[in-house]
mmCIF file of C-alpha atoms in Angstrom:
data_model
loop_
_atom_site.group_PDB
_atom_site.id
_atom_site.type_symbol
_atom_site.label_atom_id
_atom_site.label_comp_id
_atom_site.label_asym_id
_atom_site.label_seq_id
_atom_site.Cartn_x
_atom_site.Cartn_y
_atom_site.Cartn_z
ATOM 1 C CA MET A 348 -4.565 -21.676 -11.730
ATOM 2 C CA SER A 349 -1.322 -23.594 -11.035
ATOM 3 C CA ALA A 350 0.931 -22.041 -13.588
ATOM 4 C CA ASP A 351 5.055 -21.733 -12.545
ATOM 5 C CA ILE A 352 5.684 -18.475 -11.359
ATOM 6 C CA VAL A 353 9.140 -17.353 -12.379
ATOM 7 C CA TYR A 354 11.071 -14.908 -10.441
ATOM 8 C CA ARG A 355 15.154 -14.122 -10.595
ATOM 9 C CA PRO A 356 17.049 -12.918 -7.344
ATOM 10 C CA ILE A 357 17.639 -9.331 -7.223
ATOM 11 C CA GLY A 358 20.688 -9.900 -5.584
ATOM 12 C CA ILE A 359 22.429 -12.205 -2.752
ATOM 13 C CA LEU A 360 22.275 -12.185 0.895
ATOM 14 C CA HIS A 361 25.706 -12.526 3.103
ATOM 15 C CA THR A 362 25.565 -13.863 6.492
ATOM 16 C CA PRO A 363 27.982 -15.847 8.996
ATOM 17 C CA PHE A 364 25.950 -18.681 8.544
ATOM 18 C CA ARG A 365 26.942 -21.782 6.298
ATOM 19 C CA ASP A 366 24.956 -24.554 7.840
ATOM 20 C CA LEU A 367 21.541 -25.454 8.429
ATOM 21 C CA GLU A 368 21.975 -26.482 11.819
ATOM 22 C CA GLY A 369 23.096 -24.109 14.397
ATOM 23 C CA MET A 370 21.264 -20.964 13.327
ATOM 24 C CA PRO A 371 19.716 -18.392 15.521
ATOM 25 C CA ILE A 372 15.656 -19.135 14.085
ATOM 26 C CA GLN A 373 14.397 -15.703 14.420
ATOM 27 C CA PRO A 374 16.092 -12.094 13.652
ATOM 28 C CA SER A 375 15.171 -11.678 17.600
ATOM 29 C CA GLY A 376 17.147 -14.141 18.280
ATOM 30 C CA GLU A 377 20.477 -12.228 17.366
ATOM 31 C CA ALA A 378 19.551 -9.027 17.140
ATOM 32 C CA SER A 379 23.132 -8.027 16.401
ATOM 33 C CA ALA A 380 24.446 -10.561 13.812
ATOM 34 C CA PRO A 381 25.844 -8.661 10.769
ATOM 35 C CA GLY A 382 24.549 -8.981 7.371
ATOM 36 C CA THR A 383 24.687 -7.479 4.228
ATOM 37 C CA ALA A 384 22.419 -7.441 0.881
ATOM 38 C CA GLN A 385 24.829 -7.416 -2.062
ATOM 39 C CA ILE A 386 22.089 -5.712 -4.902
ATOM 40 C CA PHE A 387 22.898 -6.832 -8.567
ATOM 41 C CA PRO A 388 23.752 -3.724 -10.522
ATOM 42 C CA ALA A 389 21.108 -4.054 -12.722
ATOM 43 C CA PHE A 390 18.747 -3.628 -9.905
ATOM 44 C CA ALA A 391 20.571 -0.495 -7.775
ATOM 45 C CA ASP A 392 18.868 2.435 -8.940
ATOM 46 C CA GLY A 393 15.459 0.494 -7.210
ATOM 47 C CA LEU A 394 17.459 1.551 -4.057
ATOM 48 C CA LYS A 395 16.721 5.209 -4.203
ATOM 49 C CA ASP A 396 15.249 6.674 -0.898
ATOM 50 C CA LEU A 397 15.754 3.215 1.004
ATOM 51 C CA GLU A 398 18.436 4.654 3.107
ATOM 52 C CA GLY A 399 15.272 6.690 5.223
ATOM 53 C CA PHE A 400 13.945 3.896 6.691
ATOM 54 C CA SER A 401 15.415 2.209 10.124
ATOM 55 C CA HIS A 402 14.221 -1.044 9.149
ATOM 56 C CA ILE A 403 13.134 -3.074 5.497
ATOM 57 C CA ILE A 404 11.575 -6.331 4.934
ATOM 58 C CA LEU A 405 13.652 -8.745 3.182
ATOM 59 C CA LEU A 406 11.872 -11.397 1.073
ATOM 60 C CA TYR A 407 14.024 -14.403 -0.068
ATOM 61 C CA HIS A 408 14.233 -17.530 -1.510
ATOM 62 C CA LEU A 409 15.397 -20.663 1.070
ATOM 63 C CA HIS A 410 17.247 -22.224 -1.765
ATOM 64 C CA GLN A 411 18.411 -25.313 0.605
ATOM 65 C CA VAL A 412 15.380 -26.283 1.439
ATOM 66 C CA GLN A 413 14.926 -29.502 -0.410
ATOM 67 C CA ARG A 414 11.255 -30.754 0.727
ATOM 68 C CA ALA A 415 8.226 -29.330 1.607
ATOM 69 C CA ASP A 416 6.221 -30.524 4.752
ATOM 70 C CA LEU A 417 2.612 -29.849 5.618
ATOM 71 C CA ARG A 418 3.158 -30.750 9.020
ATOM 72 C CA VAL A 419 6.231 -29.881 11.019
ATOM 73 C CA VAL A 420 7.188 -29.687 14.399
ATOM 74 C CA PRO A 421 8.646 -26.598 14.875
ATOM 75 C CA PHE A 422 12.044 -25.186 16.745
ATOM 76 C CA LEU A 423 9.931 -23.782 20.093
ATOM 77 C CA ASP A 424 7.208 -26.875 20.202
ATOM 78 C CA SER A 425 7.124 -30.418 20.488
ATOM 79 C CA GLU A 426 4.025 -30.844 18.875
ATOM 80 C CA THR A 427 3.146 -31.454 15.270
ATOM 81 C CA ARG A 428 1.607 -27.782 13.775
ATOM 82 C CA GLY A 429 0.564 -27.323 10.649
ATOM 83 C CA VAL A 430 3.233 -25.355 8.333
ATOM 84 C CA PHE A 431 1.245 -22.347 7.416
ATOM 85 C CA ALA A 432 0.969 -21.860 11.297
ATOM 86 C CA THR A 433 4.933 -21.564 12.028
ATOM 87 C CA ARG A 434 8.139 -20.072 10.126
ATOM 88 C CA ALA A 435 9.723 -23.175 9.128
ATOM 89 C CA PRO A 436 11.578 -23.510 5.931
ATOM 90 C CA THR A 437 10.392 -26.383 4.490
ATOM 91 C CA ARG A 438 7.149 -24.713 2.911
ATOM 92 C CA PRO A 439 5.461 -25.769 -0.107
ATOM 93 C CA ASN A 440 7.095 -22.216 -1.662
ATOM 94 C CA PRO A 441 10.316 -21.699 0.536
ATOM 95 C CA ILE A 442 10.075 -17.939 0.514
ATOM 96 C CA GLY A 443 11.527 -16.395 3.679
ATOM 97 C CA LEU A 444 10.632 -13.204 5.248
ATOM 98 C CA SER A 445 12.437 -10.774 7.970
ATOM 99 C CA VAL A 446 12.370 -7.641 9.270
ATOM 100 C CA VAL A 447 15.992 -6.530 9.785
ATOM 101 C CA LYS A 448 17.640 -3.282 10.574
ATOM 102 C CA LEU A 449 19.397 -1.275 8.052
ATOM 103 C CA ASN A 450 22.511 0.057 9.167
ATOM 104 C CA GLY A 451 23.768 1.871 5.824
ATOM 105 C CA ILE A 452 23.986 1.434 1.966
ATOM 106 C CA GLN A 453 26.798 1.877 -0.153
ATOM 107 C CA GLU A 454 26.107 1.636 -3.825
ATOM 108 C CA ASN A 455 24.657 -1.621 -4.391
ATOM 109 C CA LEU A 456 25.407 -2.998 -0.801
ATOM 110 C CA LEU A 457 22.869 -2.918 2.352
ATOM 111 C CA THR A 458 24.378 -3.335 5.560
ATOM 112 C CA VAL A 459 21.702 -4.826 8.299
ATOM 113 C CA GLU A 460 21.123 -6.601 11.395
ATOM 114 C CA GLY A 461 19.186 -9.587 12.173
ATOM 115 C CA LEU A 462 19.567 -11.868 9.378
ATOM 116 C CA ASP A 463 18.845 -15.332 10.496
ATOM 117 C CA ILE A 464 19.910 -17.332 7.557
ATOM 118 C CA LEU A 465 22.223 -18.983 5.128
ATOM 119 C CA ASP A 466 25.088 -17.301 3.457
ATOM 120 C CA GLY A 467 24.519 -16.965 -0.216
ATOM 121 C CA THR A 468 20.626 -16.709 -0.262
ATOM 122 C CA PRO A 469 19.322 -14.890 -3.113
ATOM 123 C CA LEU A 470 17.499 -11.870 -2.298
ATOM 124 C CA LEU A 471 13.783 -11.473 -3.789
ATOM 125 C CA ASP A 472 12.448 -8.410 -2.748
ATOM 126 C CA ILE A 473 13.078 -5.418 -0.545
ATOM 127 C CA LYS A 474 10.176 -2.983 0.789
ATOM 128 C CA PRO A 475 10.088 -0.768 3.426
ATOM 129 C CA TYR A 476 9.190 -1.598 6.766
ATOM 130 C CA ILE A 477 5.786 0.665 7.337
ATOM 131 C CA PRO A 478 4.163 0.186 11.047
ATOM 132 C CA SER A 479 1.094 1.693 9.574
ATOM 133 C CA PHE A 480 0.657 -1.135 7.240
ATOM 134 C CA ASP A 481 2.578 -3.836 8.577
ATOM 135 C CA GLU A 482 1.657 -3.354 12.542
ATOM 136 C CA ARG A 483 -1.624 -4.760 14.213
ATOM 137 C CA SER A 484 -2.335 -3.211 17.794
ATOM 138 C CA GLU A 485 -4.444 -6.658 18.909
ATOM 139 C CA HIS A 486 -3.427 -10.136 18.252
ATOM 140 C CA ARG A 487 -3.538 -13.225 19.075
ATOM 141 C CA ILE A 488 -0.588 -15.929 18.484
ATOM 142 C CA GLY A 489 -1.712 -19.212 19.002
ATOM 143 C CA TRP A 490 0.479 -22.183 19.982
ATOM 144 C CA LEU A 491 3.235 -19.509 20.373
ATOM 145 C CA GLU A 492 1.468 -18.020 23.210
ATOM 146 C CA GLY A 493 4.224 -18.120 26.038
ATOM 147 C CA VAL A 494 6.724 -19.302 24.072
ATOM 148 C CA ASP A 495 7.785 -16.800 21.323
ATOM 149 C CA GLY A 496 9.894 -15.634 23.883
ATOM 150 C CA ASN A 497 12.084 -18.236 23.773
ATOM 151 C CA ALA A 498 12.997 -17.216 19.743
ATOM 152 C CA SER A 499 15.737 -15.066 21.561
ATOM 153 C CA THR A 500 17.723 -17.954 23.298
ATOM 154 C CA THR A 501 16.929 -20.931 20.482
ATOM 155 C CA ILE A 502 19.073 -22.123 18.265
ATOM 156 C CA SER A 503 18.280 -24.443 14.972
ATOM 157 C CA ASP A 504 18.893 -27.885 14.654
ATOM 158 C CA ASP A 505 19.106 -30.635 11.917
ATOM 159 C CA ARG A 506 15.072 -31.019 11.663
ATOM 160 C CA PHE A 507 14.736 -28.824 8.303
ATOM 161 C CA LYS A 508 17.622 -30.503 6.485
ATOM 162 C CA ALA A 509 16.961 -32.668 3.540
ATOM 163 C CA PRO A 510 16.016 -35.141 3.103
ATOM 164 C CA MET B 331 23.069 -16.546 -9.529
ATOM 165 C CA SER B 332 20.160 -15.563 -12.071
ATOM 166 C CA ALA B 333 18.814 -18.704 -12.156
ATOM 167 C CA ASP B 334 15.185 -19.147 -12.465
ATOM 168 C CA ILE B 335 13.463 -19.501 -8.992
ATOM 169 C CA VAL B 336 9.797 -21.275 -9.877
ATOM 170 C CA TYR B 337 6.726 -21.460 -7.391
ATOM 171 C CA ARG B 338 3.261 -22.595 -7.618
ATOM 172 C CA PRO B 339 -0.052 -21.222 -6.106
ATOM 173 C CA ILE B 340 -1.372 -22.733 -3.095
ATOM 174 C CA GLY B 341 -4.493 -21.159 -3.705
ATOM 175 C CA ILE B 342 -6.515 -18.181 -4.783
ATOM 176 C CA LEU B 343 -7.311 -14.934 -3.012
ATOM 177 C CA HIS B 344 -10.841 -13.293 -3.449
ATOM 178 C CA THR B 345 -11.900 -9.888 -3.136
ATOM 179 C CA PRO B 346 -14.206 -7.224 -4.058
ATOM 180 C CA PHE B 347 -11.705 -5.530 -6.521
ATOM 181 C CA ARG B 348 -11.405 -6.417 -10.178
ATOM 182 C CA ASP B 349 -9.511 -3.605 -11.266
ATOM 183 C CA LEU B 350 -6.149 -1.979 -10.357
ATOM 184 C CA GLU B 351 -7.628 1.572 -10.257
ATOM 185 C CA GLY B 352 -9.941 2.426 -7.445
ATOM 186 C CA MET B 353 -8.871 -0.323 -5.022
ATOM 187 C CA PRO B 354 -7.481 1.156 -1.180
ATOM 188 C CA ILE B 355 -4.051 0.946 -1.667
ATOM 189 C CA GLN B 356 -2.833 -0.713 1.823
ATOM 190 C CA PRO B 357 -5.147 -3.290 4.238
ATOM 191 C CA SER B 358 -5.158 -0.833 6.765
ATOM 192 C CA GLY B 359 -7.053 1.525 4.312
ATOM 193 C CA GLU B 360 -9.969 -0.486 4.050
ATOM 194 C CA ALA B 361 -9.720 -2.663 7.296
ATOM 195 C CA SER B 362 -13.296 -4.250 7.291
ATOM 196 C CA ALA B 363 -12.866 -5.373 3.325
ATOM 197 C CA PRO B 364 -14.174 -8.761 3.277
ATOM 198 C CA GLY B 365 -12.032 -11.179 1.436
ATOM 199 C CA THR B 366 -11.168 -14.597 1.257
ATOM 200 C CA ALA B 367 -8.385 -17.501 0.721
ATOM 201 C CA GLN B 368 -8.912 -20.516 -0.910
ATOM 202 C CA ILE B 369 -6.459 -23.141 -0.187
ATOM 203 C CA PHE B 370 -6.191 -25.817 -2.812
ATOM 204 C CA PRO B 371 -6.920 -28.885 -1.226
ATOM 205 C CA ALA B 372 -3.350 -30.611 -1.471
ATOM 206 C CA PHE B 373 -2.203 -28.057 0.824
ATOM 207 C CA ALA B 374 -5.308 -27.777 3.115
ATOM 208 C CA ASP B 375 -3.284 -30.008 5.921
ATOM 209 C CA GLY B 376 -0.649 -27.389 6.391
ATOM 210 C CA LEU B 377 -3.767 -24.942 7.721
ATOM 211 C CA LYS B 378 -3.882 -26.872 10.714
ATOM 212 C CA ASP B 379 -2.968 -24.311 14.659
ATOM 213 C CA LEU B 380 -3.510 -21.379 12.070
ATOM 214 C CA GLU B 381 -6.689 -20.182 13.732
ATOM 215 C CA GLY B 382 -5.241 -19.638 16.741
ATOM 216 C CA PHE B 383 -3.744 -16.601 15.076
ATOM 217 C CA SER B 384 -5.780 -13.520 14.634
ATOM 218 C CA HIS B 385 -3.770 -11.791 11.897
ATOM 219 C CA ILE B 386 -1.690 -13.783 9.634
ATOM 220 C CA ILE B 387 0.604 -12.461 6.644
ATOM 221 C CA LEU B 388 -0.182 -13.191 2.905
ATOM 222 C CA LEU B 389 2.408 -13.735 0.066
ATOM 223 C CA TYR B 390 1.145 -13.641 -3.045
ATOM 224 C CA HIS B 391 1.863 -13.413 -6.785
ATOM 225 C CA LEU B 392 1.084 -9.719 -8.557
ATOM 226 C CA HIS B 393 -0.248 -11.246 -11.622
ATOM 227 C CA GLN B 394 -1.663 -8.239 -13.446
ATOM 228 C CA VAL B 395 1.426 -6.507 -13.305
ATOM 229 C CA GLN B 396 3.232 -6.423 -16.698
ATOM 230 C CA ARG B 397 6.105 -4.449 -15.933
ATOM 231 C CA ALA B 398 8.788 -3.672 -13.418
ATOM 232 C CA ASP B 399 10.074 -0.359 -12.734
ATOM 233 C CA LEU B 400 12.992 0.510 -10.484
ATOM 234 C CA ARG B 401 11.338 4.020 -10.093
ATOM 235 C CA VAL B 402 8.134 5.136 -9.585
ATOM 236 C CA VAL B 403 5.825 7.567 -8.551
ATOM 237 C CA PRO B 404 3.921 6.042 -5.508
ATOM 238 C CA PHE B 405 0.702 7.099 -4.619
ATOM 239 C CA LEU B 406 1.323 8.911 -1.300
ATOM 240 C CA ASP B 407 3.838 11.016 -2.865
ATOM 241 C CA SER B 408 4.812 13.060 -5.598
ATOM 242 C CA GLU B 409 8.074 12.690 -5.822
ATOM 243 C CA THR B 410 9.924 9.956 -7.729
ATOM 244 C CA ARG B 411 11.389 7.093 -5.650
ATOM 245 C CA GLY B 412 13.365 3.787 -6.092
ATOM 246 C CA VAL B 413 10.690 0.865 -5.943
ATOM 247 C CA PHE B 414 12.155 -0.756 -3.039
ATOM 248 C CA ALA B 415 11.835 2.107 -0.947
ATOM 249 C CA THR B 416 7.652 1.656 -1.905
ATOM 250 C CA ARG B 417 4.959 -0.597 -1.583
ATOM 251 C CA ALA B 418 4.650 0.133 -5.623
ATOM 252 C CA PRO B 419 3.245 -3.317 -7.353
ATOM 253 C CA THR B 420 5.818 -2.848 -10.804
ATOM 254 C CA ARG B 421 8.764 -4.433 -8.535
ATOM 255 C CA PRO B 422 11.110 -7.022 -10.299
ATOM 256 C CA ASN B 423 9.386 -10.208 -8.533
ATOM 257 C CA PRO B 424 6.189 -8.738 -7.854
ATOM 258 C CA ILE B 425 5.448 -10.512 -4.679
ATOM 259 C CA GLY B 426 2.775 -8.844 -2.012
ATOM 260 C CA LEU B 427 2.849 -8.710 1.065
ATOM 261 C CA SER B 428 -0.461 -8.383 3.302
ATOM 262 C CA VAL B 429 -0.602 -8.856 7.218
ATOM 263 C CA VAL B 430 -4.755 -9.152 7.776
ATOM 264 C CA LYS B 431 -6.922 -10.227 10.144
ATOM 265 C CA LEU B 432 -7.930 -13.673 10.052
ATOM 266 C CA ASN B 433 -11.822 -14.350 11.221
ATOM 267 C CA GLY B 434 -12.188 -18.175 10.665
ATOM 268 C CA ILE B 435 -11.699 -20.825 8.592
ATOM 269 C CA GLN B 436 -13.960 -23.792 7.220
ATOM 270 C CA GLU B 437 -12.215 -26.556 5.925
ATOM 271 C CA ASN B 438 -9.663 -25.137 2.908
ATOM 272 C CA LEU B 439 -11.441 -21.676 3.066
ATOM 273 C CA LEU B 440 -9.927 -18.496 5.635
ATOM 274 C CA THR B 441 -12.102 -15.446 5.909
ATOM 275 C CA VAL B 442 -10.289 -12.558 6.316
ATOM 276 C CA GLU B 443 -10.168 -8.865 6.557
ATOM 277 C CA GLY B 444 -8.327 -5.897 5.000
ATOM 278 C CA LEU B 445 -7.044 -7.535 1.830
ATOM 279 C CA ASP B 446 -6.213 -4.683 -0.616
ATOM 280 C CA ILE B 447 -5.611 -6.483 -3.794
ATOM 281 C CA LEU B 448 -7.701 -8.029 -7.167
ATOM 282 C CA ASP B 449 -9.881 -10.572 -6.914
ATOM 283 C CA GLY B 450 -8.291 -13.930 -8.125
ATOM 284 C CA THR B 451 -4.627 -12.984 -7.348
ATOM 285 C CA PRO B 452 -2.583 -16.379 -6.596
ATOM 286 C CA LEU B 453 -2.003 -17.080 -3.321
ATOM 287 C CA LEU B 454 2.002 -18.028 -2.391
ATOM 288 C CA ASP B 455 2.355 -18.278 1.514
ATOM 289 C CA ILE B 456 0.453 -18.015 4.663
ATOM 290 C CA LYS B 457 2.882 -17.300 7.539
ATOM 291 C CA PRO B 458 1.494 -16.871 11.019
ATOM 292 C CA TYR B 459 2.106 -12.504 12.293
ATOM 293 C CA ILE B 460 4.340 -12.673 15.414
ATOM 294 C CA PRO B 461 4.540 -9.472 16.884
ATOM 295 C CA SER B 462 8.108 -10.347 18.692
ATOM 296 C CA PHE B 463 9.509 -11.523 14.879
ATOM 297 C CA ASP B 464 7.912 -9.178 12.981
ATOM 298 C CA GLU B 465 7.622 -5.620 14.699
ATOM 299 C CA ARG B 466 10.266 -3.614 15.798
ATOM 300 C CA SER B 467 9.722 -0.798 18.386
ATOM 301 C CA GLU B 468 12.469 1.968 17.101
ATOM 302 C CA HIS B 469 11.794 2.910 13.141
ATOM 303 C CA ARG B 470 12.109 5.449 10.537
ATOM 304 C CA ILE B 471 9.968 5.757 7.694
ATOM 305 C CA GLY B 472 11.885 8.122 5.164
ATOM 306 C CA TRP B 473 9.788 9.801 2.598
ATOM 307 C CA LEU B 474 6.594 8.360 4.130
ATOM 308 C CA GLU B 475 7.132 10.266 7.335
ATOM 309 C CA GLY B 476 3.901 12.559 7.892
ATOM 310 C CA VAL B 477 1.979 11.126 4.972
ATOM 311 C CA ASP B 478 1.458 7.272 6.005
ATOM 312 C CA GLY B 479 -1.674 8.668 7.527
ATOM 313 C CA ASN B 480 -2.857 9.103 4.422
ATOM 314 C CA ALA B 481 -2.714 5.673 3.456
ATOM 315 C CA SER B 482 -5.914 4.996 4.817
ATOM 316 C CA THR B 483 -8.102 6.967 2.492
ATOM 317 C CA THR B 484 -5.955 6.931 -0.537
ATOM 318 C CA ILE B 485 -7.383 4.990 -3.644
ATOM 319 C CA SER B 486 -5.224 3.715 -6.396
ATOM 320 C CA ASP B 487 -5.345 5.325 -9.639
ATOM 321 C CA ASP B 488 -4.266 3.617 -13.076
ATOM 322 C CA ARG B 489 -0.560 4.463 -12.306
ATOM 323 C CA PHE B 490 0.640 1.220 -12.261
ATOM 324 C CA LYS B 491 -1.756 -0.774 -15.133
ATOM 325 C CA ALA B 492 0.367 -1.705 -18.041
ATOM 326 C CA PRO B 493 2.314 -0.798 -20.284
#
């Protein structure tokens, strides 16, 4: 039931962000932020056909997160929320998810837009973004109702830094 | 660079599907398939505020996948594709992602709709589905252009079973 699950990075994400503080909090916050995903050569064969997709889903390991909180005060809020009702990084399993624009692929290097994460973040998986699988037309967004628009202008502070 | 990354399940997913063969291939394929996510009591505190969201993103470990393929023939296609350009389970890090409808929460039990995975799958993370973060309006979907609609009627065969 609670056996360890072991993954290994398939690559490394490169971004302009060197500190957990002062980053855009979501890709939509800095849609033009440049980034690259460097795929390790052993996995480059799996990139075939990917450039047909304008957007991809990146799953990555939030390697600088030092603790897990079950309750957090998210950047867009002043109230304490359950961590699973937020996108805060201090999660039991610190897996990050971003939908990014894929601008090009050169051998094992993907050029993307909108990566809101630390330089050097280990990449776990790439999936094609497929609206018919990944989008839902009818939705409620709980505590984010009315504040999600602020994601585009909100910058991180040090609240999720260790300890 | 390639250090092990270790996660532990936060819960277990329960679905009607006991075999990798004969399942809907995507949640959209069986929008009404019932499922439950049983969160381990130690993590239940993180569920606060989640029921305000109509849809959630589940990340889970595809525990029955026994191998990784860099090239696959996806269910919707007859050509060999790079695995990262598909949603096939035989990935280097077999992390599954589903956007599901959240019908209710009772203590540590989430009732959801549209889980296309095996009964007993270990759950890694829950994130709220937030259209302004997770949806992109302009998109190309590569090899899936014209065939993604078939996902709603396609049933899995044994191609991703071991060995």
